Amino acid sequence: KTIEFTGALHATVVKQVRLKNPSSKTLMYNAILVGRDADDFSLPKGNTVTVAPKRQTNINVEFTSRFLRPAEAVLLLISKRVGGINGATLTFSLKSEVKHIEPADILKCKSPCYEL
């Protein structure tokens, strides 16, 4: 699955990944961001995710664009053994696109076009 982050240059975009646990045991995951632009993505609620039995939870993934080029990373959710049960390792592709640029400031200057 690919999660796309679209916004303005230097803006922070937040997306949610929903994890469901259909089993009767608690699932725990260790979340890791890897790839060329992994430093531009973050997990504000931390790297450990717990999903209660027969419940679901959301993981927030934040992206702040620094460059005009598209950024790419991978979100890995690696299961931790809890009570003898392991969940599947999950991977999500993270991609970004800068749609517009907001000016940081506008400067007005006056100068002669030429001098004799």
C-alpha positions as a Markdown table, in Angstrom:
| # | Residue | x | y | z |
|---|---|---|---|---|
| 1 | Lys | 0.0 | 0.0 | 0.0 |
| 2 | Thr | 1.2 | 3.5 | -0.9 |
| 3 | Ile | 0.5 | 6.5 | 1.3 |
| 4 | Glu | 0.7 | 9.8 | -0.5 |
| 5 | Phe | 1.6 | 13.1 | 1.2 |
| 6 | Thr | 0.6 | 16.2 | -0.9 |
| 7 | Gly | 1.0 | 19.8 | 0.2 |
| 8 | Ala | 3.0 | 23.0 | 0.0 |
| 9 | Leu | 6.7 | 23.3 | 0.3 |
| 10 | His | 7.8 | 23.4 | 4.0 |
| 11 | Ala | 4.3 | 22.4 | 5.1 |
| 12 | Thr | 3.7 | 19.5 | 7.5 |
| 13 | Val | 1.2 | 16.9 | 6.3 |
| 14 | Val | -0.3 | 14.2 | 8.6 |
| 15 | Lys | -1.7 | 10.9 | 7.4 |
| 16 | Gln | -3.2 | 8.1 | 9.5 |
| 17 | Val | -2.6 | 4.3 | 9.1 |
| 18 | Arg | -5.3 | 2.2 | 10.6 |
| 19 | Leu | -4.3 | -1.2 | 12.1 |
| 20 | Lys | -7.0 | -3.8 | 12.9 |
| 21 | Asn | -6.6 | -6.7 | 15.2 |
| 22 | Pro | -9.1 | -9.5 | 14.5 |
| 23 | Ser | -7.5 | -11.9 | 16.9 |
| 24 | Ser | -8.3 | -12.4 | 20.6 |
| 25 | Lys | -4.7 | -11.6 | 21.7 |
| 26 | Thr | -2.9 | -8.2 | 21.9 |
| 27 | Leu | -0.6 | -7.3 | 19.0 |
| 28 | Met | 2.4 | -5.1 | 19.4 |
| 29 | Tyr | 4.5 | -3.5 | 16.6 |
| 30 | Asn | 7.8 | -1.7 | 16.5 |
| 31 | Ala | 7.5 | 1.0 | 13.8 |
| 32 | Ile | 10.6 | 2.0 | 11.8 |
| 33 | Leu | 11.0 | 4.5 | 9.0 |
| 34 | Val | 13.7 | 3.6 | 6.4 |
| 35 | Gly | 14.8 | 4.8 | 3.0 |
| 36 | Arg | 16.4 | 7.8 | 1.2 |
| 37 | Asp | 14.1 | 10.4 | 2.8 |
| 38 | Ala | 13.2 | 8.7 | 6.1 |
| 39 | Asp | 14.4 | 11.8 | 8.1 |
| 40 | Asp | 11.6 | 13.9 | 6.5 |
| 41 | Phe | 8.9 | 11.5 | 7.9 |
| 42 | Ser | 8.2 | 11.1 | 11.6 |
| 43 | Leu | 6.0 | 9.1 | 14.1 |
| 44 | Pro | 4.8 | 11.7 | 16.6 |
| 45 | Lys | 3.3 | 9.2 | 19.0 |
| 46 | Gly | 6.4 | 7.1 | 19.2 |
| 47 | Asn | 7.7 | 3.9 | 17.6 |
| 48 | Thr | 5.7 | 1.3 | 19.6 |
| 49 | Val | 2.1 | 0.5 | 18.6 |
| 50 | Thr | -0.2 | -1.7 | 20.6 |
| 51 | Val | -3.5 | -3.0 | 19.2 |
| 52 | Ala | -5.9 | -4.5 | 21.7 |
| 53 | Pro | -7.8 | -7.7 | 20.9 |
| 54 | Lys | -10.8 | -7.2 | 18.4 |
| 55 | Arg | -9.9 | -3.5 | 18.2 |
| 56 | Gln | -8.3 | -1.1 | 15.8 |
| 57 | Thr | -5.8 | 1.8 | 16.3 |
| 58 | Asn | -4.5 | 4.6 | 14.1 |
| 59 | Ile | -0.8 | 5.6 | 13.6 |
| 60 | Asn | -0.1 | 9.2 | 12.7 |
| 61 | Val | 2.7 | 9.7 | 10.2 |
| 62 | Glu | 4.0 | 13.2 | 9.6 |
| 63 | Phe | 5.9 | 14.6 | 6.6 |
| 64 | Thr | 7.5 | 18.0 | 6.3 |
| 65 | Ser | 8.8 | 18.8 | 2.8 |
| 66 | Arg | 12.2 | 20.4 | 2.5 |
| 67 | Phe | 12.8 | 20.0 | -1.3 |
| 68 | Leu | 10.7 | 20.3 | -4.4 |
| 69 | Arg | 11.6 | 16.7 | -5.5 |
| 70 | Pro | 9.4 | 13.9 | -4.4 |
| 71 | Ala | 10.4 | 12.2 | -1.1 |
| 72 | Glu | 10.2 | 8.4 | -0.6 |
| 73 | Ala | 10.5 | 6.2 | 2.4 |
| 74 | Val | 9.1 | 2.9 | 3.8 |
| 75 | Leu | 7.1 | 2.5 | 7.1 |
| 76 | Leu | 7.9 | -1.0 | 8.5 |
| 77 | Leu | 5.7 | -2.4 | 11.3 |
| 78 | Ile | 7.6 | -5.3 | 12.8 |
| 79 | Ser | 5.6 | -7.5 | 15.2 |
| 80 | Lys | 6.7 | -8.1 | 18.8 |
| 81 | Arg | 5.8 | -11.4 | 20.4 |
| 82 | Val | 3.2 | -10.9 | 23.1 |
| 83 | Gly | 1.7 | -13.9 | 24.9 |
| 84 | Gly | 2.9 | -16.3 | 22.3 |
| 85 | Ile | 1.4 | -14.5 | 19.3 |
| 86 | Asn | 3.2 | -12.8 | 16.5 |
| 87 | Gly | 1.5 | -10.5 | 13.9 |
| 88 | Ala | 2.6 | -10.2 | 10.3 |
| 89 | Thr | 5.2 | -7.7 | 9.4 |
| 90 | Leu | 3.5 | -4.8 | 7.5 |
| 91 | Thr | 5.1 | -2.4 | 5.0 |
| 92 | Phe | 3.8 | 0.9 | 3.6 |
| 93 | Ser | 5.4 | 2.9 | 0.9 |
| 94 | Leu | 5.5 | 6.7 | 1.7 |
| 95 | Lys | 5.6 | 9.2 | -1.2 |
| 96 | Ser | 5.3 | 12.9 | -1.3 |
| 97 | Glu | 4.5 | 15.6 | -3.9 |
| 98 | Val | 4.9 | 19.4 | -3.5 |
| 99 | Lys | 1.8 | 20.9 | -5.2 |
| 100 | His | 2.6 | 24.6 | -4.6 |
| 101 | Ile | 5.0 | 27.0 | -3.0 |
| 102 | Glu | 4.0 | 29.7 | -0.5 |
| 103 | Pro | 6.4 | 32.7 | -0.5 |
| 104 | Ala | 8.2 | 33.2 | 2.8 |
| 105 | Asp | 8.3 | 37.0 | 2.3 |
| 106 | Ile | 7.9 | 39.7 | -0.4 |
| 107 | Leu | 10.4 | 42.4 | -0.9 |
| 108 | Lys | 9.9 | 45.5 | -3.0 |
| 109 | Cys | 12.9 | 47.2 | -4.4 |
| 110 | Lys | 13.4 | 50.4 | -6.5 |
| 111 | Ser | 16.4 | 51.0 | -8.7 |
| 112 | Pro | 17.2 | 52.7 | -12.0 |
| 113 | Cys | 17.2 | 50.4 | -15.0 |
| 114 | Tyr | 20.3 | 52.0 | -16.4 |
| 115 | Glu | 22.6 | 55.0 | -16.0 |
| 116 | Leu | 24.2 | 57.1 | -18.8 |
